[in-house]
mmCIF file with all atom_site columns, C-alpha atoms in Angstrom:
data_model
loop_
_atom_site.group_PDB
_atom_site.id
_atom_site.type_symbol
_atom_site.label_atom_id
_atom_site.label_alt_id
_atom_site.label_comp_id
_atom_site.label_asym_id
_atom_site.label_entity_id
_atom_site.label_seq_id
_atom_site.pdbx_PDB_ins_code
_atom_site.Cartn_x
_atom_site.Cartn_y
_atom_site.Cartn_z
_atom_site.occupancy
_atom_site.B_iso_or_equiv
_atom_site.pdbx_formal_charge
_atom_site.auth_seq_id
_atom_site.auth_comp_id
_atom_site.auth_asym_id
_atom_site.auth_atom_id
_atom_site.pdbx_PDB_model_num
ATOM 1   C CA . MET A 1 1   ? 0.000   0.000   0.000  1.00 37.00 ? 15  MET A CA 1
ATOM 2   C CA . GLU A 1 2   ? 1.287   3.377   -0.924 1.00 36.00 ? 16  GLU A CA 1
ATOM 3   C CA . THR A 1 3   ? 1.624   6.141   1.624  1.00 42.00 ? 17  THR A CA 1
ATOM 4   C CA . ALA A 1 4   ? 2.712   8.730   -0.913 1.00 43.00 ? 18  ALA A CA 1
ATOM 5   C CA . HIS A 1 5   ? -0.264  10.977  -0.146 1.00 40.00 ? 19  HIS A CA 1
ATOM 6   C CA . LEU A 1 6   ? 1.162   11.459  3.363  1.00 42.00 ? 20  LEU A CA 1
ATOM 7   C CA . GLY A 1 7   ? 4.031   13.391  1.766  1.00 45.00 ? 21  GLY A CA 1
ATOM 8   C CA . LYS A 1 8   ? 1.576   15.907  0.294  1.00 44.00 ? 22  LYS A CA 1
ATOM 9   C CA . LEU A 1 9   ? 0.756   17.217  3.740  1.00 42.00 ? 23  LEU A CA 1
ATOM 10  C CA . THR A 1 10  ? 2.910   20.212  4.577  1.00 43.00 ? 24  THR A CA 1
ATOM 11  C CA . PRO A 1 11  ? 3.131   22.036  7.906  1.00 45.00 ? 25  PRO A CA 1
ATOM 12  C CA . SER A 1 12  ? 0.822   24.718  6.509  1.00 46.00 ? 26  SER A CA 1
ATOM 13  C CA . SER A 1 13  ? -1.764  22.109  5.537  1.00 43.00 ? 27  SER A CA 1
ATOM 14  C CA . TRP A 1 14  ? -1.628  20.727  9.078  1.00 42.00 ? 28  TRP A CA 1
ATOM 15  C CA . GLN A 1 15  ? -2.522  24.171  10.430 1.00 45.00 ? 29  GLN A CA 1
ATOM 16  C CA . ASN A 1 16  ? -5.243  24.824  7.846  1.00 45.00 ? 30  ASN A CA 1
ATOM 17  C CA . PRO A 1 17  ? -8.666  23.895  9.300  1.00 42.00 ? 31  PRO A CA 1
ATOM 18  C CA . ALA A 1 18  ? -9.978  23.051  5.823  1.00 43.00 ? 32  ALA A CA 1
ATOM 19  C CA . SER A 1 19  ? -7.473  20.198  5.506  1.00 44.00 ? 33  SER A CA 1
ATOM 20  C CA . ARG A 1 20  ? -8.071  18.696  8.960  1.00 42.00 ? 34  ARG A CA 1
ATOM 21  C CA . SER A 1 21  ? -10.510 16.124  7.596  1.00 45.00 ? 35  SER A CA 1
ATOM 22  C CA . GLN A 1 22  ? -8.039  15.088  4.905  1.00 47.00 ? 36  GLN A CA 1
ATOM 23  C CA . ARG A 1 23  ? -5.263  15.025  7.514  1.00 47.00 ? 37  ARG A CA 1
ATOM 24  C CA . PHE A 1 24  ? -7.275  12.783  9.844  1.00 47.00 ? 38  PHE A CA 1
ATOM 25  C CA . SER A 1 25  ? -8.160  10.414  6.999  1.00 51.00 ? 39  SER A CA 1
ATOM 26  C CA . THR A 1 26  ? -4.527  10.260  5.916  1.00 53.00 ? 40  THR A CA 1
ATOM 27  C CA . GLU A 1 27  ? -3.354  9.546   9.463  1.00 53.00 ? 41  GLU A CA 1
ATOM 28  C CA . ILE A 1 28  ? -5.902  6.784   9.856  1.00 54.00 ? 42  ILE A CA 1
ATOM 29  C CA . TRP A 1 29  ? -5.156  5.306   6.427  1.00 54.00 ? 43  TRP A CA 1
ATOM 30  C CA . THR A 1 30  ? -1.402  5.307   7.066  1.00 58.00 ? 44  THR A CA 1
ATOM 31  C CA . SER A 1 31  ? -1.575  3.935   10.586 1.00 60.00 ? 45  SER A CA 1
ATOM 32  C CA . ASN A 1 32  ? -4.255  1.437   9.650  1.00 66.00 ? 46  ASN A CA 1
ATOM 33  C CA . ALA A 1 33  ? -2.315  -0.539  7.016  1.00 70.00 ? 47  ALA A CA 1
ATOM 34  C CA . PRO A 1 34  ? -0.312  -2.711  9.479  1.00 72.00 ? 48  PRO A CA 1
ATOM 35  C CA . THR A 1 35  ? -3.393  -3.323  11.615 1.00 75.00 ? 49  THR A CA 1
ATOM 36  C CA . THR A 1 36  ? -5.429  -4.380  8.583  1.00 74.00 ? 50  THR A CA 1
ATOM 37  C CA . ARG A 1 37  ? -2.686  -6.727  7.397  1.00 73.00 ? 51  ARG A CA 1
ATOM 38  C CA . SER A 1 38  ? -2.381  -8.478  10.749 1.00 77.00 ? 52  SER A CA 1
ATOM 39  C CA . THR A 1 39  ? -6.107  -8.830  11.436 1.00 80.00 ? 53  THR A CA 1
ATOM 40  C CA . ILE A 1 40  ? -7.789  -9.262  8.055  1.00 79.00 ? 54  ILE A CA 1
ATOM 41  C CA . GLY A 1 41  ? -5.041  -9.791  5.499  1.00 77.00 ? 55  GLY A CA 1
ATOM 42  C CA . GLU A 1 42  ? -2.702  -8.196  3.018  1.00 66.00 ? 56  GLU A CA 1
ATOM 43  C CA . LYS A 1 43  ? -5.313  -7.333  0.425  1.00 66.00 ? 57  LYS A CA 1
ATOM 44  C CA . CYS A 1 44  ? -8.446  -6.154  2.167  1.00 71.00 ? 58  CYS A CA 1
ATOM 45  C CA . LYS A 1 45  ? -10.884 -4.723  -0.342 1.00 79.00 ? 59  LYS A CA 1
ATOM 46  C CA . TYR A 1 46  ? -12.932 -3.349  2.553  1.00 79.00 ? 60  TYR A CA 1
ATOM 47  C CA . GLN A 1 47  ? -10.128 -1.241  4.078  1.00 78.00 ? 61  GLN A CA 1
ATOM 48  C CA . ASP A 1 48  ? -11.432 2.121   2.838  1.00 80.00 ? 62  ASP A CA 1
ATOM 49  C CA . GLU A 1 49  ? -14.968 1.338   4.021  1.00 86.00 ? 63  GLU A CA 1
ATOM 50  C CA . LEU A 1 50  ? -13.663 0.182   7.408  1.00 82.00 ? 64  LEU A CA 1
ATOM 51  C CA . ILE A 1 51  ? -11.604 3.353   7.809  1.00 78.00 ? 65  ILE A CA 1
ATOM 52  C CA . GLU A 1 52  ? -14.662 5.456   7.030  1.00 84.00 ? 66  GLU A CA 1
ATOM 53  C CA . LEU A 1 53  ? -16.685 3.518   9.607  1.00 86.00 ? 67  LEU A CA 1
ATOM 54  C CA . VAL A 1 54  ? -13.907 3.887   12.211 1.00 80.00 ? 68  VAL A CA 1
ATOM 55  C CA . GLU A 1 55  ? -14.008 7.650   11.593 1.00 79.00 ? 69  GLU A CA 1
ATOM 56  C CA . GLU A 1 56  ? -17.778 7.621   12.168 1.00 86.00 ? 70  GLU A CA 1
ATOM 57  C CA . ILE A 1 57  ? -17.407 5.493   15.308 1.00 83.00 ? 71  ILE A CA 1
ATOM 58  C CA . THR A 1 58  ? -14.739 7.899   16.576 1.00 78.00 ? 72  THR A CA 1
ATOM 59  C CA . TYR A 1 59  ? -17.048 10.846  15.958 1.00 81.00 ? 73  TYR A CA 1
ATOM 60  C CA . TRP A 1 60  ? -19.957 9.299   17.845 1.00 81.00 ? 74  TRP A CA 1
ATOM 61  C CA . ALA A 1 61  ? -17.752 7.985   20.660 1.00 79.00 ? 75  ALA A CA 1
ATOM 62  C CA . SER A 1 62  ? -15.729 11.141  21.274 1.00 77.00 ? 76  SER A CA 1
ATOM 63  C CA . GLY A 1 63  ? -18.287 13.924  21.305 1.00 73.00 ? 77  GLY A CA 1
ATOM 64  C CA . PHE A 1 64  ? -20.657 15.151  23.972 1.00 75.00 ? 78  PHE A CA 1
ATOM 65  C CA . PHE A 1 65  ? -24.268 14.286  23.359 1.00 76.00 ? 79  PHE A CA 1
ATOM 66  C CA . MET A 1 66  ? -27.275 15.262  25.464 1.00 76.00 ? 80  MET A CA 1
ATOM 67  C CA . ALA A 1 67  ? -28.294 11.609  25.523 1.00 76.00 ? 81  ALA A CA 1
ATOM 68  C CA . ASP A 1 68  ? -25.136 10.918  27.560 1.00 75.00 ? 82  ASP A CA 1
ATOM 69  C CA . LEU A 1 69  ? -26.159 13.446  30.184 1.00 79.00 ? 83  LEU A CA 1
ATOM 70  C CA . PHE A 1 70  ? -29.827 12.451  30.442 1.00 82.00 ? 84  PHE A CA 1
ATOM 71  C CA . ARG A 1 71  ? -29.800 8.669   30.106 1.00 80.00 ? 85  ARG A CA 1
ATOM 72  C CA . SER A 1 72  ? -33.297 8.321   31.567 1.00 84.00 ? 86  SER A CA 1
ATOM 73  C CA . VAL A 1 73  ? -34.795 10.265  28.641 1.00 84.00 ? 87  VAL A CA 1
ATOM 74  C CA . LYS A 1 74  ? -35.093 7.362   26.215 1.00 83.00 ? 88  LYS A CA 1
ATOM 75  C CA . PHE A 1 75  ? -36.001 9.360   23.097 1.00 84.00 ? 89  PHE A CA 1
ATOM 76  C CA . LEU A 1 76  ? -32.880 11.602  23.144 1.00 82.00 ? 90  LEU A CA 1
ATOM 77  C CA . PRO A 1 77  ? -30.570 9.173   21.285 1.00 80.00 ? 91  PRO A CA 1
ATOM 78  C CA . GLN A 1 78  ? -33.176 8.973   18.519 1.00 81.00 ? 92  GLN A CA 1
ATOM 79  C CA . LEU A 1 79  ? -33.738 12.733  18.519 1.00 82.00 ? 93  LEU A CA 1
ATOM 80  C CA . THR A 1 80  ? -30.006 13.590  18.376 1.00 80.00 ? 94  THR A CA 1
ATOM 81  C CA . GLY A 1 81  ? -29.454 11.146  15.532 1.00 83.00 ? 95  GLY A CA 1
ATOM 82  C CA . MET A 1 82  ? -27.053 9.049   17.554 1.00 82.00 ? 96  MET A CA 1
ATOM 83  C CA . LYS A 1 83  ? -29.096 5.834   17.622 1.00 83.00 ? 97  LYS A CA 1
ATOM 84  C CA . PRO A 1 84  ? -29.932 5.780   13.881 1.00 88.00 ? 98  PRO A CA 1
ATOM 85  C CA . ALA A 1 85  ? -26.300 6.575   13.032 1.00 89.00 ? 99  ALA A CA 1
ATOM 86  C CA . ILE A 1 86  ? -24.966 3.779   15.236 1.00 88.00 ? 100 ILE A CA 1
ATOM 87  C CA . GLU A 1 87  ? -27.504 1.312   13.843 1.00 91.00 ? 101 GLU A CA 1
ATOM 88  C CA . LYS A 1 88  ? -26.483 2.297   10.302 1.00 94.00 ? 102 LYS A CA 1
ATOM 89  C CA . ILE A 1 89  ? -22.788 1.819   11.164 1.00 93.00 ? 103 ILE A CA 1
ATOM 90  C CA . LYS A 1 90  ? -23.532 -1.569  12.735 1.00 92.00 ? 104 LYS A CA 1
ATOM 91  C CA . GLY A 1 91  ? -25.462 -2.670  9.653  1.00 93.00 ? 105 GLY A CA 1
ATOM 92  C CA . LYS A 1 92  ? -22.566 -1.731  7.373  1.00 93.00 ? 106 LYS A CA 1
ATOM 93  C CA . LEU A 1 93  ? -20.054 -3.449  9.669  1.00 91.00 ? 107 LEU A CA 1
ATOM 94  C CA . ASP A 1 94  ? -22.177 -6.619  9.743  1.00 92.00 ? 108 ASP A CA 1
ATOM 95  C CA . VAL A 1 95  ? -22.197 -6.830  5.941  1.00 92.00 ? 109 VAL A CA 1
ATOM 96  C CA . ILE A 1 96  ? -18.443 -6.178  5.662  1.00 90.00 ? 110 ILE A CA 1
ATOM 97  C CA . PHE A 1 97  ? -17.483 -8.662  8.388  1.00 90.00 ? 111 PHE A CA 1
ATOM 98  C CA . ASP A 1 98  ? -19.871 -11.321 7.084  1.00 91.00 ? 112 ASP A CA 1
ATOM 99  C CA . ASN A 1 99  ? -18.057 -11.064 3.729  1.00 90.00 ? 113 ASN A CA 1
ATOM 100 C CA . ILE A 1 100 ? -14.615 -11.101 5.369  1.00 89.00 ? 114 ILE A CA 1
ATOM 101 C CA . ILE A 1 101 ? -15.475 -14.126 7.519  1.00 89.00 ? 115 ILE A CA 1
ATOM 102 C CA . LYS A 1 102 ? -16.981 -15.933 4.508  1.00 89.00 ? 116 LYS A CA 1
ATOM 103 C CA . GLU A 1 103 ? -13.841 -15.292 2.418  1.00 86.00 ? 117 GLU A CA 1
ATOM 104 C CA . HIS A 1 104 ? -11.545 -16.475 5.206  1.00 87.00 ? 118 HIS A CA 1
ATOM 105 C CA . THR A 1 105 ? -13.689 -19.559 5.885  1.00 86.00 ? 119 THR A CA 1
ATOM 106 C CA . GLU A 1 106 ? -13.470 -20.517 2.188  1.00 85.00 ? 120 GLU A CA 1
ATOM 107 C CA . ARG A 1 107 ? -9.731  -19.906 2.182  1.00 82.00 ? 121 ARG A CA 1
ATOM 108 C CA . LEU A 1 108 ? -9.321  -21.952 5.365  1.00 80.00 ? 122 LEU A CA 1
ATOM 109 C CA . SER A 1 109 ? -11.137 -24.942 3.838  1.00 79.00 ? 123 SER A CA 1
ATOM 110 C CA . GLU A 1 110 ? -8.980  -24.822 0.667  1.00 78.00 ? 124 GLU A CA 1
ATOM 111 C CA . ARG A 1 111 ? -5.732  -24.225 2.502  1.00 71.00 ? 125 ARG A CA 1
ATOM 112 C CA . LYS A 1 112 ? -3.080  -26.821 3.182  1.00 63.00 ? 126 LYS A CA 1
ATOM 113 C CA . GLU A 1 113 ? -1.316  -26.892 6.542  1.00 64.00 ? 127 GLU A CA 1
ATOM 114 C CA . GLY A 1 114 ? 1.397   -24.216 6.787  1.00 60.00 ? 128 GLY A CA 1
ATOM 115 C CA . THR A 1 115 ? 1.123   -23.033 3.178  1.00 60.00 ? 129 THR A CA 1
ATOM 116 C CA . GLU A 1 116 ? -0.237  -19.541 3.768  1.00 68.00 ? 130 GLU A CA 1
ATOM 117 C CA . GLU A 1 117 ? 0.095   -16.753 6.260  1.00 77.00 ? 131 GLU A CA 1
ATOM 118 C CA . GLU A 1 118 ? -2.530  -16.705 8.974  1.00 82.00 ? 132 GLU A CA 1
ATOM 119 C CA . TYR A 1 119 ? -4.268  -13.550 10.050 1.00 84.00 ? 133 TYR A CA 1
ATOM 120 C CA . LEU A 1 120 ? -6.241  -12.941 13.230 1.00 86.00 ? 134 LEU A CA 1
ATOM 121 C CA . VAL A 1 121 ? -9.529  -13.864 11.521 1.00 87.00 ? 135 VAL A CA 1
ATOM 122 C CA . ASP A 1 122 ? -7.971  -17.138 10.292 1.00 87.00 ? 136 ASP A CA 1
ATOM 123 C CA . VAL A 1 123 ? -6.683  -17.997 13.761 1.00 87.00 ? 137 VAL A CA 1
ATOM 124 C CA . LEU A 1 124 ? -10.079 -17.348 15.365 1.00 88.00 ? 138 LEU A CA 1
ATOM 125 C CA . LEU A 1 125 ? -11.856 -19.429 12.706 1.00 88.00 ? 139 LEU A CA 1
ATOM 126 C CA . ARG A 1 126 ? -9.344  -22.277 13.053 1.00 86.00 ? 140 ARG A CA 1
ATOM 127 C CA . ILE A 1 127 ? -9.668  -22.292 16.856 1.00 86.00 ? 141 ILE A CA 1
ATOM 128 C CA . ASN A 1 128 ? -13.446 -22.321 16.538 1.00 83.00 ? 142 ASN A CA 1
ATOM 129 C CA . GLU A 1 129 ? -13.307 -25.122 13.967 1.00 82.00 ? 143 GLU A CA 1
ATOM 130 C CA . SER A 1 130 ? -11.143 -27.285 16.260 1.00 80.00 ? 144 SER A CA 1
ATOM 131 C CA . LYS A 1 131 ? -14.015 -27.286 18.810 1.00 79.00 ? 145 LYS A CA 1
ATOM 132 C CA . ARG A 1 132 ? -11.530 -27.141 21.680 1.00 80.00 ? 146 ARG A CA 1
ATOM 133 C CA . LEU A 1 133 ? -13.242 -24.193 23.286 1.00 79.00 ? 147 LEU A CA 1
ATOM 134 C CA . GLU A 1 134 ? -15.933 -24.696 25.874 1.00 82.00 ? 148 GLU A CA 1
ATOM 135 C CA . PHE A 1 135 ? -17.983 -22.012 24.128 1.00 83.00 ? 149 PHE A CA 1
ATOM 136 C CA . PRO A 1 136 ? -17.867 -21.598 20.332 1.00 81.00 ? 150 PRO A CA 1
ATOM 137 C CA . ILE A 1 137 ? -16.817 -18.261 18.844 1.00 84.00 ? 151 ILE A CA 1
ATOM 138 C CA . SER A 1 138 ? -19.665 -16.740 16.856 1.00 85.00 ? 152 SER A CA 1
ATOM 139 C CA . SER A 1 139 ? -19.177 -14.522 13.828 1.00 84.00 ? 153 SER A CA 1
ATOM 140 C CA . GLY A 1 140 ? -20.342 -11.657 16.056 1.00 87.00 ? 154 GLY A CA 1
ATOM 141 C CA . ASP A 1 141 ? -17.521 -12.463 18.493 1.00 90.00 ? 155 ASP A CA 1
ATOM 142 C CA . ILE A 1 142 ? -14.995 -12.499 15.653 1.00 89.00 ? 156 ILE A CA 1
ATOM 143 C CA . GLN A 1 143 ? -16.379 -9.198  14.379 1.00 88.00 ? 157 GLN A CA 1
ATOM 144 C CA . GLY A 1 144 ? -16.071 -7.652  17.840 1.00 88.00 ? 158 GLY A CA 1
ATOM 145 C CA . ILE A 1 145 ? -12.502 -8.860  18.390 1.00 89.00 ? 159 ILE A CA 1
ATOM 146 C CA . VAL A 1 146 ? -11.304 -7.754  14.961 1.00 86.00 ? 160 VAL A CA 1
ATOM 147 C CA . LEU A 1 147 ? -13.093 -4.405  15.189 1.00 84.00 ? 161 LEU A CA 1
ATOM 148 C CA . ASP A 1 148 ? -11.522 -3.787  18.618 1.00 84.00 ? 162 ASP A CA 1
ATOM 149 C CA . MET A 1 149 ? -8.073  -4.567  17.200 1.00 83.00 ? 163 MET A CA 1
ATOM 150 C CA . PHE A 1 150 ? -8.779  -2.479  14.117 1.00 77.00 ? 164 PHE A CA 1
ATOM 151 C CA . ALA A 1 151 ? -10.008 0.558   16.045 1.00 75.00 ? 165 ALA A CA 1
ATOM 152 C CA . ALA A 1 152 ? -7.369  0.318   18.793 1.00 77.00 ? 166 ALA A CA 1
ATOM 153 C CA . GLY A 1 153 ? -4.502  -0.124  16.338 1.00 74.00 ? 167 GLY A CA 1
ATOM 154 C CA . THR A 1 154 ? -5.748  2.695   14.171 1.00 68.00 ? 168 THR A CA 1
ATOM 155 C CA . GLY A 1 155 ? -6.608  5.196   16.897 1.00 67.00 ? 169 GLY A CA 1
ATOM 156 C CA . THR A 1 156 ? -3.429  4.933   18.922 1.00 72.00 ? 170 THR A CA 1
ATOM 157 C CA . SER A 1 157 ? -1.166  4.952   15.884 1.00 70.00 ? 171 SER A CA 1
ATOM 158 C CA . SER A 1 158 ? -2.845  7.987   14.348 1.00 69.00 ? 172 SER A CA 1
ATOM 159 C CA . THR A 1 159 ? -2.628  9.806   17.692 1.00 77.00 ? 173 THR A CA 1
ATOM 160 C CA . VAL A 1 160 ? 1.115   9.138   17.852 1.00 81.00 ? 174 VAL A CA 1
ATOM 161 C CA . LEU A 1 161 ? 1.501   10.321  14.246 1.00 78.00 ? 175 LEU A CA 1
ATOM 162 C CA . GLU A 1 162 ? -0.389  13.522  14.996 1.00 81.00 ? 176 GLU A CA 1
ATOM 163 C CA . TRP A 1 163 ? 1.679   14.145  18.132 1.00 86.00 ? 177 TRP A CA 1
ATOM 164 C CA . ALA A 1 164 ? 4.941   13.532  16.234 1.00 87.00 ? 178 ALA A CA 1
ATOM 165 C CA . MET A 1 165 ? 3.917   15.910  13.437 1.00 86.00 ? 179 MET A CA 1
ATOM 166 C CA . ALA A 1 166 ? 2.911   18.586  15.958 1.00 89.00 ? 180 ALA A CA 1
ATOM 167 C CA . GLU A 1 167 ? 6.281   18.275  17.707 1.00 92.00 ? 181 GLU A CA 1
ATOM 168 C CA . LEU A 1 168 ? 8.107   18.489  14.381 1.00 90.00 ? 182 LEU A CA 1
ATOM 169 C CA . MET A 1 169 ? 6.193   21.684  13.549 1.00 91.00 ? 183 MET A CA 1
ATOM 170 C CA . LYS A 1 170 ? 7.252   23.166  16.884 1.00 93.00 ? 184 LYS A CA 1
ATOM 171 C CA . HIS A 1 171 ? 10.903  22.347  16.170 1.00 92.00 ? 185 HIS A CA 1
ATOM 172 C CA . PRO A 1 172 ? 11.746  23.408  12.578 1.00 92.00 ? 186 PRO A CA 1
ATOM 173 C CA . ARG A 1 173 ? 15.413  22.400  12.935 1.00 94.00 ? 187 ARG A CA 1
ATOM 174 C CA . VAL A 1 174 ? 14.419  18.827  13.768 1.00 93.00 ? 188 VAL A CA 1
ATOM 175 C CA . MET A 1 175 ? 11.804  18.886  10.969 1.00 91.00 ? 189 MET A CA 1
ATOM 176 C CA . LYS A 1 176 ? 14.507  19.790  8.409  1.00 91.00 ? 190 LYS A CA 1
ATOM 177 C CA . LYS A 1 177 ? 16.713  16.990  9.716  1.00 92.00 ? 191 LYS A CA 1
ATOM 178 C CA . VAL A 1 178 ? 13.864  14.450  9.429  1.00 88.00 ? 192 VAL A CA 1
ATOM 179 C CA . GLN A 1 179 ? 12.969  15.683  5.926  1.00 85.00 ? 193 GLN A CA 1
ATOM 180 C CA . SER A 1 180 ? 16.582  15.342  4.746  1.00 87.00 ? 194 SER A CA 1
ATOM 181 C CA . GLU A 1 181 ? 16.816  11.829  6.230  1.00 86.00 ? 195 GLU A CA 1
ATOM 182 C CA . VAL A 1 182 ? 13.589  10.783  4.493  1.00 82.00 ? 196 VAL A CA 1
ATOM 183 C CA . ARG A 1 183 ? 14.746  12.284  1.186  1.00 83.00 ? 197 ARG A CA 1
ATOM 184 C CA . GLU A 1 184 ? 18.069  10.462  1.548  1.00 85.00 ? 198 GLU A CA 1
ATOM 185 C CA . VAL A 1 185 ? 16.342  7.124   2.135  1.00 80.00 ? 199 VAL A CA 1
ATOM 186 C CA . VAL A 1 186 ? 13.837  7.398   -0.726 1.00 78.00 ? 200 VAL A CA 1
ATOM 187 C CA . LYS A 1 187 ? 16.219  9.136   -3.146 1.00 81.00 ? 201 LYS A CA 1
ATOM 188 C CA . GLY A 1 188 ? 13.548  11.196  -4.905 1.00 74.00 ? 202 GLY A CA 1
ATOM 189 C CA . GLU A 1 189 ? 10.963  8.407   -5.161 1.00 77.00 ? 203 GLU A CA 1
ATOM 190 C CA . CYS A 1 190 ? 7.465   8.487   -3.710 1.00 77.00 ? 204 CYS A CA 1
ATOM 191 C CA . VAL A 1 191 ? 7.445   7.390   -0.088 1.00 72.00 ? 205 VAL A CA 1
ATOM 192 C CA . LEU A 1 192 ? 6.172   3.826   0.049  1.00 68.00 ? 206 LEU A CA 1
ATOM 193 C CA . GLU A 1 193 ? 5.263   1.774   3.071  1.00 63.00 ? 207 GLU A CA 1
ATOM 194 C CA . PHE A 1 194 ? 8.442   -0.338  2.904  1.00 64.00 ? 208 PHE A CA 1
ATOM 195 C CA . HIS A 1 195 ? 10.474  2.895   3.251  1.00 58.00 ? 209 HIS A CA 1
ATOM 196 C CA . LEU A 1 196 ? 8.856   3.447   6.649  1.00 59.00 ? 210 LEU A CA 1
ATOM 197 C CA . ALA A 1 197 ? 9.684   -0.020  8.021  1.00 53.00 ? 211 ALA A CA 1
#
């Protein structure tokens, strides 16, 4: 996956309120790639949709809503739009994860022992298939575990990226040093993910 669009963000674009949405999406996209690879797989055709849903989840989880303050007033979540939005997100996530689990189940049945890399979804499906657990893992459980990993890996990484960029903006001398090191490593090419490893 290419992270070249990260290089398009300049210190001025980080300060520009109009580019904050693009900045947040870029941070999430960049920090999300390793998490996606380890949980779902190298080529996840749902990555962009999942990132968009994580952004929506972050919005609804991080803001202040009147329904949080007055929990006894049952109609407030509906009135504020929170409940319909969360139900819509859940519906989209169910469809995406049903497809992911179906693809991994098919791959697991066709796979020979030790021939392919295993991802978190594969491990959970294999453990469930072995019937060694006292309680079976449902597709909802797998969805919850993978979504937790996906959101946690994305959120913390993007926060660290944002903090690092803010510190670099505060220290222009260090920023120039980092820029020259990056330019030296990539030698005029676009910055690709393997350059960052």
